[in-house]
Amino acid sequence: MGVDKIDLKKIKNGKANQIVFSETLEKLASKDRDIIVVTSDSRGSGKLVSFGENYPQQIVEVGIAEQNLVGVAAGLASAGKKTFAISPACFLTARALEQIKNDVCYSDNPVILVGISAGVSYGALGTTHHSLHDFAALRAFNNIIIVAPADNFETEQVVRLAATSKKPIYMRYGKKQMPLLNENNTSFELGKGRVISEGQDLTIIANGETVYPAYLATKKLEIEKGLKVTVVSMHTIKPLDTALIKKLASNGKPILTVEEHMVNGGLGEACASYLMQNGFTNPFKIMGIPDEYTVTGSQIEIFNHYGLSEEGIYNACIALNDRQNNTN
Amino acid sequence: MTEKALKLKSVFLRKQILKYIYSAKAGHTGGSLSCIDILNVLYNSVLNVDPNDFKNSTRDRYIQSKGHCVEALFVTLADRGFFPESALETLCRYQSHYIGHPTRKINGVEQNTGALGHGLSISVGEAIAAKLDQKSHRIFTLLGDGELAEGSNWEAFLSASHYKLDNLYAILDYNKQQITGNNSEVMNMNSIKDKLESFGWAVREIDGHNLIQLETNLNSGSFRKGKPNFVIAHTIKGKGVSYMEGNLKWHHGVPSPDQYALALNELNEAEALI
Ligand SMILES: Cc1ncc(C[n+]2csc(CCOP(=O)(O)OP(=O)(O)O)c2C)c(N)n1
Ligand SMILES: [Mg+2]
């Protein structure tokens, strides 16, 4: 499973994960009348206009009312409907947080919460429209699976599995076209990290739209520095694949986490908690959006500003590798 | 301002909205055009605000709850001298404070908005504080009709009448459309007037593109002593550009070069007739 197996030309063929989401859901809904979509003036941004036209009996519109969206979805799920509640991740997981906590998680109503245009996908629309808190907020709730698929393959798998889930799920993704990351690794399980490439010198654990720049950085590291890097798409943040983390950490080599989320309380801190409590002292760094007034600009500009880019991740890997060599 | 001057100003501000949406390649076009007459009248005939002393505690407050129509606010503030117009060349650019929603980093902006259904509660707080301090300034809030589905508005409607906030003016940009479709199809609001009256508000219904009606009603003082004031301003989304008017596609949308030229032509013609 070498890094060369990925055909970078595929980036041209990649779709935005949100398109894959709606296409998959429409396919499933055509065969299953119990699939219900709930929207809050969000069907356009959710790419569900065609769903609404083709399956008018399977879509419930609540208007711009995210709290009502989640509450109504909880009721539908309680009545046995396979319910997908769709709204921009920022509003879904902030405005309706208490509905998620009480009506979905605590009451065990297996709603599939779908956060669209997650992270900083909305770019220059600013902080009101960014979701950099959602992993942290939802990780603090019992009884919810949290997933951030990286590519089209993972997105499709999550939607299919979610439709049969007996447990609440939160999935979030962005708007950018995403290339297929590893065409050889086609196994997918919620709660099991997907290995994109393997190497012995360093490990990157990333999720969502940051996996791709991380992967590009490792190609460059191999060519320019001879460093071989393992890249994992840790699509499921909760439950975390600690068995895989344990295996990866056991060589003592540096670990870098990358996420489109604030550095507080997300994937990185989840990994750190596991590593620390289990005696691992690998050089370790969390990359994400720092705890400050987020710089303004497009998603790409924000990524570049905070080093969530091929170059930024490349530099972070070199720094971590130096740290490893200095402590040896 | 005279009626003629106000009318000329409205056309100018519409052109400015289009200019900066066109240059930023982003923006909420339809909703900015539907509320610009309201902003024009507020900032040029109603609000007691001083661009050079914005933080003065006696100022009237304007809180734009429908924050997505930030272009309307920015061009109005620039025209009133709150900041140089050249700042708008950075709209939505890297490291600019002029982003796609109002932020308090900018002189003249009262509150950070963008998530719908927040502005009215903040306005209630401002209005209560003014009463506590026995200050006579007024608080104005602009709401979207789709936005009214957010339950927080109805919580704020209750508290505004409970606290008899007759210093509070909520203005509804009633363009009858939101992103997905007409309000009536997405989430029916009928009848807003009855609902607000039953919540204890004094309600007036006006033409939100008639500058004199806007001016008269917003400057009239409280509509009924002890009641918060609600203005249903009937508007047209995309007002002023024929191909945008009432067309859902222009909720957010950037005109092509041809469309931009066409829009400017129409506005120039309208200007010539004033
Ligand atoms: C809490 C929240 N939910 C969703 C959105 C996304 N959104 C932005 S504008 C808009 C439609 C607003 O419609 P309306 O209030 O009628 O405004 P207008 O027609 O004046 O543009 C939506 C759903 C948001 N900004 N905030
Ligand atoms: Mg509207």
XYZ file of C-alpha atoms and ligand atoms in Angstrom:
629
model
C 0.000 0.000 0.000
C 2.653 2.516 -1.004
C 1.998 6.190 -1.301
C 2.419 6.090 -5.054
C -0.773 4.166 -5.532
C -2.911 7.256 -5.314
C -3.606 8.726 -8.668
C -3.471 12.449 -8.136
C -5.311 13.014 -11.368
C -8.314 11.765 -9.468
C -8.561 15.125 -7.804
C -10.233 16.237 -10.990
C -12.787 13.495 -10.642
C -13.418 14.051 -6.955
C -16.677 15.666 -5.989
C -17.487 17.726 -2.969
C -18.446 15.413 -0.113
C -21.759 17.220 0.198
C -22.698 16.103 -3.308
C -21.798 12.520 -2.512
C -23.867 12.782 0.640
C -27.013 13.899 -1.162
C -26.584 11.477 -4.071
C -26.136 8.551 -1.710
C -29.053 9.571 0.428
C -31.294 9.902 -2.594
C -30.367 6.394 -3.713
C -31.155 5.001 -0.279
C -34.409 6.941 -0.016
C -35.630 5.562 -3.318
C -35.712 2.111 -1.739
C -36.632 3.022 1.785
C -39.703 5.091 2.567
C -38.642 5.410 6.193
C -35.734 7.643 5.313
C -36.750 11.180 6.186
C -34.764 14.341 5.690
C -35.413 17.380 7.879
C -34.198 20.783 6.673
C -34.160 24.333 8.034
C -34.155 26.460 4.857
C -31.001 24.458 4.170
C -31.908 22.197 1.272
C -30.052 24.370 -1.235
C -26.816 24.420 0.737
C -27.366 20.730 1.567
C -27.656 19.879 -2.154
C -31.077 18.406 -1.468
C -33.190 20.336 -3.948
C -33.465 17.289 -6.179
C -34.208 15.090 -3.161
C -37.085 17.402 -2.297
C -38.445 17.261 -5.825
C -38.160 13.496 -6.165
C -39.223 12.509 -2.656
C -41.564 15.238 -1.410
C -43.085 12.805 1.092
C -39.692 12.186 2.647
C -38.622 15.722 3.401
C -39.814 17.883 6.279
C -39.046 21.602 6.155
C -39.083 23.535 9.424
C -37.902 26.954 8.249
C -34.970 28.789 9.792
C -35.319 27.105 13.175
C -32.471 24.761 14.055
C -33.686 23.957 17.539
C -37.021 22.902 16.115
C -35.137 20.990 13.400
C -33.383 18.761 15.923
C -36.419 18.395 18.170
C -38.642 17.390 15.251
C -35.946 14.999 14.038
C -35.812 13.405 17.493
C -39.565 12.827 17.373
C -39.389 11.325 13.894
C -36.539 9.045 14.949
C -38.439 8.026 18.053
C -41.337 7.016 15.814
C -39.022 4.751 13.845
C -38.045 6.997 10.941
C -34.450 6.975 9.747
C -34.042 10.668 10.214
C -31.341 12.892 8.744
C -31.351 16.448 10.144
C -29.408 18.746 7.843
C -28.147 22.221 8.561
C -24.897 24.157 8.388
C -22.636 22.618 11.049
C -22.264 25.969 12.821
C -25.980 26.397 13.534
C -26.763 22.714 14.012
C -24.201 22.172 16.755
C -24.380 25.560 18.464
C -27.961 26.731 18.224
C -29.460 23.289 18.762
C -26.866 21.994 21.196
C -29.316 21.339 23.999
C -31.695 19.509 21.687
C -28.767 17.343 20.628
C -27.784 16.706 24.230
C -31.222 15.939 25.642
C -33.547 14.957 22.802
C -31.043 12.999 20.740
C -28.151 11.702 22.877
C -29.657 11.432 26.354
C -33.042 10.220 25.094
C -31.333 7.832 22.686
C -33.221 8.938 19.600
C -30.992 7.796 16.747
C -31.030 10.963 14.650
C -28.332 11.395 12.018
C -27.190 14.978 12.429
C -25.557 16.269 9.278
C -23.406 19.366 9.609
C -22.812 20.854 6.172
C -20.179 23.434 5.188
C -18.291 22.527 8.339
C -15.122 23.997 9.796
C -14.210 27.176 7.957
C -15.859 26.180 4.665
C -17.862 29.403 4.760
C -14.605 31.374 4.747
C -15.216 35.107 4.673
C -18.707 34.799 6.137
C -16.808 34.686 9.403
C -17.039 33.201 12.846
C -20.839 33.026 13.056
C -20.649 30.587 10.150
C -17.634 28.577 11.233
C -17.913 25.383 13.244
C -14.652 25.038 15.092
C -16.292 23.893 18.305
C -18.433 20.976 17.165
C -16.054 18.093 17.900
C -15.331 19.492 21.348
C -18.961 20.190 22.193
C -20.275 16.831 21.030
C -17.361 14.810 22.410
C -18.596 15.925 25.813
C -21.917 14.140 25.229
C -22.439 10.491 25.959
C -24.090 8.377 23.257
C -23.118 9.929 19.945
C -20.810 8.866 17.135
C -18.840 11.760 15.630
C -17.557 11.425 12.063
C -15.700 13.715 9.672
C -15.139 11.824 6.420
C -12.179 12.842 4.284
C -13.053 11.789 0.762
C -16.010 10.738 -1.359
C -15.540 7.064 -0.519
C -15.684 7.653 3.221
C -18.650 9.993 2.868
C -20.677 7.430 0.969
C -19.836 4.734 3.514
C -20.834 6.932 6.435
C -24.201 7.742 4.881
C -24.917 4.063 4.202
C -23.951 2.997 7.712
C -25.771 5.935 9.284
C -29.008 4.898 7.617
C -28.932 1.656 9.600
C -27.556 3.079 12.829
C -29.359 2.500 16.096
C -27.270 5.199 17.719
C -27.129 8.978 17.200
C -24.509 10.099 14.709
C -23.068 13.478 13.912
C -21.332 13.719 10.558
C -19.749 16.873 9.185
C -18.084 17.722 5.927
C -17.234 20.651 3.695
C -17.811 22.026 0.239
C -14.456 21.466 -1.390
C -13.883 18.847 -4.082
C -12.048 15.957 -2.496
C -9.881 13.442 -4.335
C -10.071 9.737 -3.603
C -7.345 9.109 -1.049
C -6.562 5.426 -1.228
C -8.223 3.307 -3.829
C -6.677 0.140 -2.424
C -8.026 0.480 1.045
C -11.737 0.015 0.575
C -12.597 -1.312 3.967
C -14.599 1.035 6.096
C -15.878 0.797 9.609
C -17.106 3.536 11.907
C -14.636 3.805 14.774
C -11.727 2.373 12.777
C -9.171 4.742 11.298
C -8.430 4.373 7.594
C -4.769 4.085 6.742
C -3.979 6.186 3.679
C -0.255 5.553 3.488
C 2.354 3.831 5.631
C 5.845 4.807 6.767
C 8.035 4.335 9.824
C 9.389 7.807 10.532
C 6.353 9.768 11.578
C 2.561 9.482 11.861
C -0.069 12.006 10.863
C -3.562 11.544 12.223
C -5.982 13.854 10.448
C -9.616 14.025 9.459
C -12.009 15.740 7.080
C -10.617 18.113 4.510
C -7.188 18.272 6.161
C -6.285 14.694 5.261
C -5.552 15.627 1.674
C -2.996 18.406 2.349
C -1.452 16.109 4.981
C -1.096 13.404 2.381
C 0.454 15.834 -0.117
C 2.939 16.963 2.531
C 4.068 13.377 3.088
C 4.783 12.900 -0.604
C 7.056 15.917 -0.484
C 8.694 14.732 2.743
C 9.524 11.430 1.136
C 10.965 12.975 -2.001
C 12.822 15.863 -0.391
C 13.793 14.508 3.010
C 13.529 10.781 2.623
C 11.028 10.671 5.456
C 8.404 7.952 5.351
C 5.162 8.960 6.943
C 2.007 7.109 7.914
C -1.179 9.034 7.215
C -4.423 8.008 8.861
C -7.832 9.407 8.113
C -9.300 9.277 11.610
C -12.788 9.895 10.290
C -14.421 8.788 13.533
C -13.392 10.974 16.435
C -15.740 9.226 18.791
C -15.402 6.378 19.502
C -11.699 6.888 18.853
C -9.693 4.044 17.331
C -7.308 3.729 20.274
C -6.119 0.316 19.137
C -4.758 1.864 15.958
C -3.254 4.831 17.828
C -1.539 2.403 20.192
C -0.120 0.447 17.315
C 1.124 3.578 15.529
C 2.619 5.112 18.675
C 4.475 2.006 19.751
C 7.516 2.815 17.576
C 8.069 5.978 19.631
C 8.155 8.160 16.533
C 6.529 11.613 16.319
C 2.783 12.010 15.940
C 1.122 15.012 14.354
C -2.625 15.553 14.407
C -4.381 17.845 11.942
C -7.992 18.982 11.982
C -10.268 21.748 10.723
C -11.324 22.585 14.264
C -10.065 24.649 17.128
C -7.059 23.040 18.829
C -9.151 22.856 21.997
C -11.084 19.658 22.525
C -10.963 18.069 19.089
C -9.211 15.153 17.439
C -5.757 16.193 18.664
C -6.719 16.430 22.297
C -8.604 13.145 22.057
C -5.416 11.473 20.809
C -3.291 13.290 23.394
C -5.501 12.087 26.193
C -5.182 8.494 25.109
C -1.412 8.706 24.572
C -0.676 10.396 27.859
C -2.836 8.108 29.931
C -1.195 5.108 28.373
C 2.388 6.107 28.918
C 3.337 7.227 25.403
C 5.826 10.075 25.226
C 6.226 10.371 21.464
C 6.957 13.911 20.237
C 3.457 15.173 19.633
C 1.810 18.208 18.065
C -1.767 19.298 17.454
C -2.476 21.372 14.361
C -5.775 23.158 14.016
C -7.210 26.625 14.352
C -5.650 28.345 17.390
C -7.643 29.861 20.225
C -7.836 33.405 18.848
C -10.129 35.618 16.786
C -9.956 33.554 13.586
C -8.192 35.273 10.708
C -10.618 36.360 7.985
C -10.559 35.073 4.430
C -11.509 32.101 2.321
C -11.136 28.546 3.618
C -7.863 28.144 1.731
C -6.528 31.442 3.050
C -7.426 30.434 6.595
C -5.793 27.020 6.086
C -2.643 28.627 4.738
C -2.555 31.203 7.498
C -2.567 28.517 10.180
C -0.394 26.049 8.338
C -3.167 23.559 7.585
C -1.688 23.308 4.125
C 0.755 21.063 2.326
C 3.564 23.458 3.187
C 2.521 24.075 6.774
C 2.146 20.383 7.513
C 5.457 19.654 5.779
C 7.197 22.192 8.032
C 5.489 20.876 11.138
C 6.643 17.338 10.309
C 10.240 18.479 9.891
C 10.134 20.354 13.201
C 8.710 17.298 14.954
C 11.292 15.069 13.366
C 14.056 17.403 14.550
C 12.616 17.251 18.031
C 12.757 13.467 17.860
C 16.391 13.522 16.724
C 17.397 16.031 19.404
C 15.943 13.965 22.198
C 17.586 10.788 20.969
C -32.910 65.254 3.752
C -35.461 66.160 1.097
C -37.469 63.438 -0.543
C -35.527 63.972 -3.735
C -32.192 63.753 -1.977
C -33.287 60.575 -0.210
C -34.418 59.056 -3.493
C -31.137 59.895 -5.162
C -29.323 58.430 -2.190
C -31.238 55.161 -2.467
C -30.256 54.741 -6.104
C -26.654 55.570 -5.279
C -26.589 53.046 -2.432
C -28.093 50.347 -4.673
C -25.283 50.937 -7.140
C -22.762 50.748 -4.328
C -24.188 47.417 -3.137
C -23.852 45.961 -6.616
C -20.399 47.455 -7.089
C -18.977 45.832 -4.001
C -20.753 42.507 -4.405
C -19.425 42.443 -7.947
C -15.899 43.219 -6.847
C -15.920 40.865 -3.827
C -17.533 38.132 -5.968
C -19.831 37.361 -3.063
C -22.777 38.823 -1.261
C -26.429 38.716 -0.333
C -27.759 40.701 -3.231
C -31.542 40.329 -3.071
C -31.895 40.993 0.644
C -29.500 43.941 0.574
C -31.530 45.559 -2.181
C -34.779 44.918 -0.318
C -33.632 46.641 2.889
C -31.515 49.471 1.505
C -34.343 52.026 1.522
C -34.860 51.274 5.206
C -31.150 51.762 5.928
C -31.029 54.922 3.858
C -33.854 56.493 5.849
C -32.481 55.278 9.175
C -28.986 56.634 8.637
C -29.912 59.806 6.774
C -33.096 60.896 8.538
C -33.695 58.997 11.730
C -30.724 57.798 13.734
C -28.825 60.098 16.016
C -25.345 58.710 15.364
C -22.074 60.518 14.819
C -19.451 58.834 12.655
C -16.746 60.716 14.551
C -18.092 59.871 17.992
C -19.819 56.579 17.411
C -19.344 55.269 20.951
C -21.234 58.183 22.470
C -23.619 56.508 24.907
C -26.528 58.757 23.921
C -26.516 57.492 20.346
C -29.461 55.646 18.835
C -28.674 51.960 18.328
C -29.151 50.118 15.056
C -28.706 46.370 15.267
C -28.979 44.474 12.017
C -30.291 41.085 12.955
C -30.421 39.930 9.322
C -26.662 40.210 9.253
C -26.218 38.505 5.890
C -27.291 41.737 4.187
C -24.099 43.351 5.402
C -23.439 44.997 2.042
C -26.422 47.294 2.577
C -25.036 48.267 5.979
C -21.448 48.737 4.820
C -22.237 50.990 1.872
C -24.545 53.090 4.040
C -21.945 53.453 6.787
C -19.231 54.310 4.262
C -21.463 56.958 2.714
C -22.114 58.475 6.148
C -18.358 58.666 6.723
C -17.941 55.941 9.347
C -14.952 54.683 7.373
C -13.389 55.497 4.008
C -15.143 53.878 1.080
C -11.826 52.450 -0.080
C -12.050 50.025 2.851
C -14.789 48.219 0.941
C -12.274 47.225 -1.695
C -11.097 44.698 0.880
C -14.586 43.216 1.327
C -14.274 39.462 1.968
C -10.519 39.556 1.294
C -7.835 37.903 3.407
C -7.305 39.628 6.769
C -9.954 42.271 6.141
C -12.418 43.151 8.900
C -14.956 43.779 6.143
C -16.289 40.237 6.033
C -19.617 38.853 4.881
C -21.393 39.823 8.113
C -21.343 42.832 10.429
C -18.554 42.866 13.023
C -17.759 45.354 15.742
C -14.228 45.673 14.444
C -15.768 48.260 12.142
C -16.688 51.775 13.226
C -20.464 52.085 13.207
C -21.372 48.439 13.693
C -23.230 47.851 16.951
C -23.174 44.077 17.206
C -21.709 41.016 15.516
C -24.541 39.289 13.704
C -24.861 36.644 11.013
C -26.522 33.790 12.846
C -30.178 34.699 12.491
C -32.426 35.286 15.469
C -29.968 37.043 17.764
C -30.410 40.750 17.091
C -33.777 41.228 18.741
C -32.772 39.801 22.121
C -29.666 41.991 22.177
C -31.885 44.937 21.290
C -34.203 44.105 24.179
C -31.183 44.193 26.475
C -30.103 47.570 25.096
C -33.640 48.896 25.468
C -33.922 47.716 29.078
C -30.565 49.345 29.859
C -31.729 52.633 28.322
C -34.838 52.535 30.508
C -32.824 51.719 33.616
C -30.485 54.612 32.933
C -33.390 56.908 31.983
C -31.809 57.632 28.642
C -33.910 58.717 25.720
C -32.091 57.066 22.809
C -33.975 54.561 20.685
C -33.075 51.037 19.595
C -33.782 49.881 16.049
C -33.498 46.319 14.805
C -33.859 44.963 11.292
C -35.323 41.480 10.986
C -35.790 39.180 8.008
C -39.111 37.438 7.469
C -37.537 33.995 7.100
C -35.587 34.803 10.228
C -38.829 35.042 12.206
C -39.013 31.242 12.319
C -36.209 31.270 14.889
C -37.900 30.742 18.244
C -35.562 33.197 19.958
C -37.419 36.049 18.255
C -40.633 35.034 19.949
C -38.927 34.882 23.311
C -37.675 38.413 22.663
C -41.134 39.567 21.509
C -42.512 38.416 24.857
C -39.869 40.139 26.934
C -40.068 43.397 24.977
C -43.743 43.795 25.782
C -43.310 42.481 29.303
C -40.806 45.260 29.953
C -42.928 47.825 28.052
C -40.034 48.724 25.759
C -41.581 51.551 23.766
C -38.023 52.711 22.981
C -37.530 49.613 20.811
C -38.377 49.563 17.086
C -38.241 46.268 15.238
C -38.455 46.647 11.480
C -39.367 43.643 9.400
C -37.925 43.535 5.875
C -41.020 41.762 4.622
C -39.860 40.599 1.191
C -41.801 37.334 1.600
C -38.899 35.197 0.448
C -36.002 33.294 1.963
C -33.443 30.875 0.489
C -35.568 27.845 -0.352
C -38.654 29.686 -1.545
C -41.463 31.970 -0.502
C -42.062 32.168 3.249
C -45.551 30.818 2.671
C -44.131 27.554 1.300
C -41.145 27.207 3.632
C -42.763 28.148 6.932
C -45.983 30.044 6.881
C -45.958 33.192 9.027
C -49.523 34.419 8.529
C -50.522 36.724 9.989
C -47.520 38.534 11.373
C -49.568 41.571 12.380
C -52.018 39.512 14.426
C -49.231 37.552 16.043
C -47.282 40.639 17.059
C -50.354 42.441 18.355
C -51.264 39.445 20.443
C -47.719 39.560 21.824
C -48.358 43.119 22.979
C -46.598 45.125 20.277
C -47.879 48.239 18.510
C -47.753 47.335 14.825
C -47.704 49.516 11.705
C -47.701 48.221 8.180
C -45.995 50.335 5.518
C -44.407 50.259 2.065
C -40.740 49.581 2.777
C -39.650 51.264 -0.438
C -41.599 54.464 0.217
C -38.996 56.709 1.775
C -41.493 59.218 3.139
C -43.609 56.533 4.781
C -40.474 55.093 6.315
C -39.300 58.453 7.557
C -42.675 59.462 8.976
C -43.204 56.238 10.855
C -39.673 55.796 12.152
C -39.538 59.393 13.381
C -43.022 59.520 14.870
C -42.014 58.494 18.370
C -43.418 55.438 20.041
C -46.604 54.206 18.430
C -48.350 53.499 21.722
C -46.989 54.410 25.127
C -45.662 51.374 26.934
C -45.597 49.109 23.881
C -42.668 48.039 21.729
C -42.952 49.175 18.109
C -43.128 46.848 15.129
C -42.922 48.057 11.549
C -43.926 45.616 8.860
C -42.129 47.064 5.850
C -43.450 45.450 2.688
C -40.518 45.073 0.330
C -39.412 43.271 -2.800
C -36.325 41.096 -2.751
C -33.861 42.419 -5.336
C -35.735 45.748 -5.561
C -34.419 48.098 -8.230
C -32.992 45.550 -10.655
C -35.753 44.057 -12.774
C -34.223 40.629 -13.300
C -33.468 40.244 -9.605
C -36.832 41.332 -8.271
C -38.665 38.465 -6.629
C -36.207 35.988 -8.122
C -35.037 33.446 -5.530
C -31.812 32.886 -7.404
C -30.592 36.289 -6.231
C -30.740 35.572 -2.510
C -27.025 35.436 -2.838
C -25.579 35.892 -6.252
C -22.936 37.795 -8.117
C -23.886 39.400 -11.424
C -21.909 38.525 -14.543
C -20.289 41.491 -16.338
C -23.298 41.741 -18.651
C -25.780 41.480 -15.833
C -23.856 44.087 -13.889
C -23.951 46.507 -16.815
C -27.664 45.891 -17.261
C -28.332 46.561 -13.594
C -26.361 49.807 -13.669
C -28.266 50.891 -16.756
C -31.562 50.362 -15.033
C -30.432 52.238 -11.948
C -29.098 55.110 -14.043
C -32.428 55.335 -15.810
C -34.242 55.353 -12.497
C -31.911 58.092 -11.310
C -32.625 60.237 -14.357
C -36.333 60.103 -13.587
C -35.986 61.428 -10.031
C -29.263 30.677 12.622
C -29.097 30.750 11.142
N -29.606 29.759 10.369
C -29.423 29.784 9.038
C -28.746 30.805 8.437
C -28.474 30.778 6.942
N -29.241 31.839 6.256
C -28.678 33.003 5.909
S -29.740 34.032 5.149
C -30.993 32.905 5.258
C -32.336 33.238 4.734
C -32.857 34.456 5.392
O -34.128 34.776 4.938
P -34.788 36.128 5.404
O -34.711 36.249 6.880
O -36.124 36.197 4.810
O -33.791 37.217 4.824
P -33.865 38.032 3.436
O -34.990 37.497 2.631
O -34.099 39.427 3.861
O -32.535 37.861 2.789
C -30.539 31.733 5.872
C -31.346 30.532 6.104
C -28.231 31.809 9.274
N -27.508 32.831 8.789
N -28.438 31.773 10.610
Mg -36.994 37.407 3.388
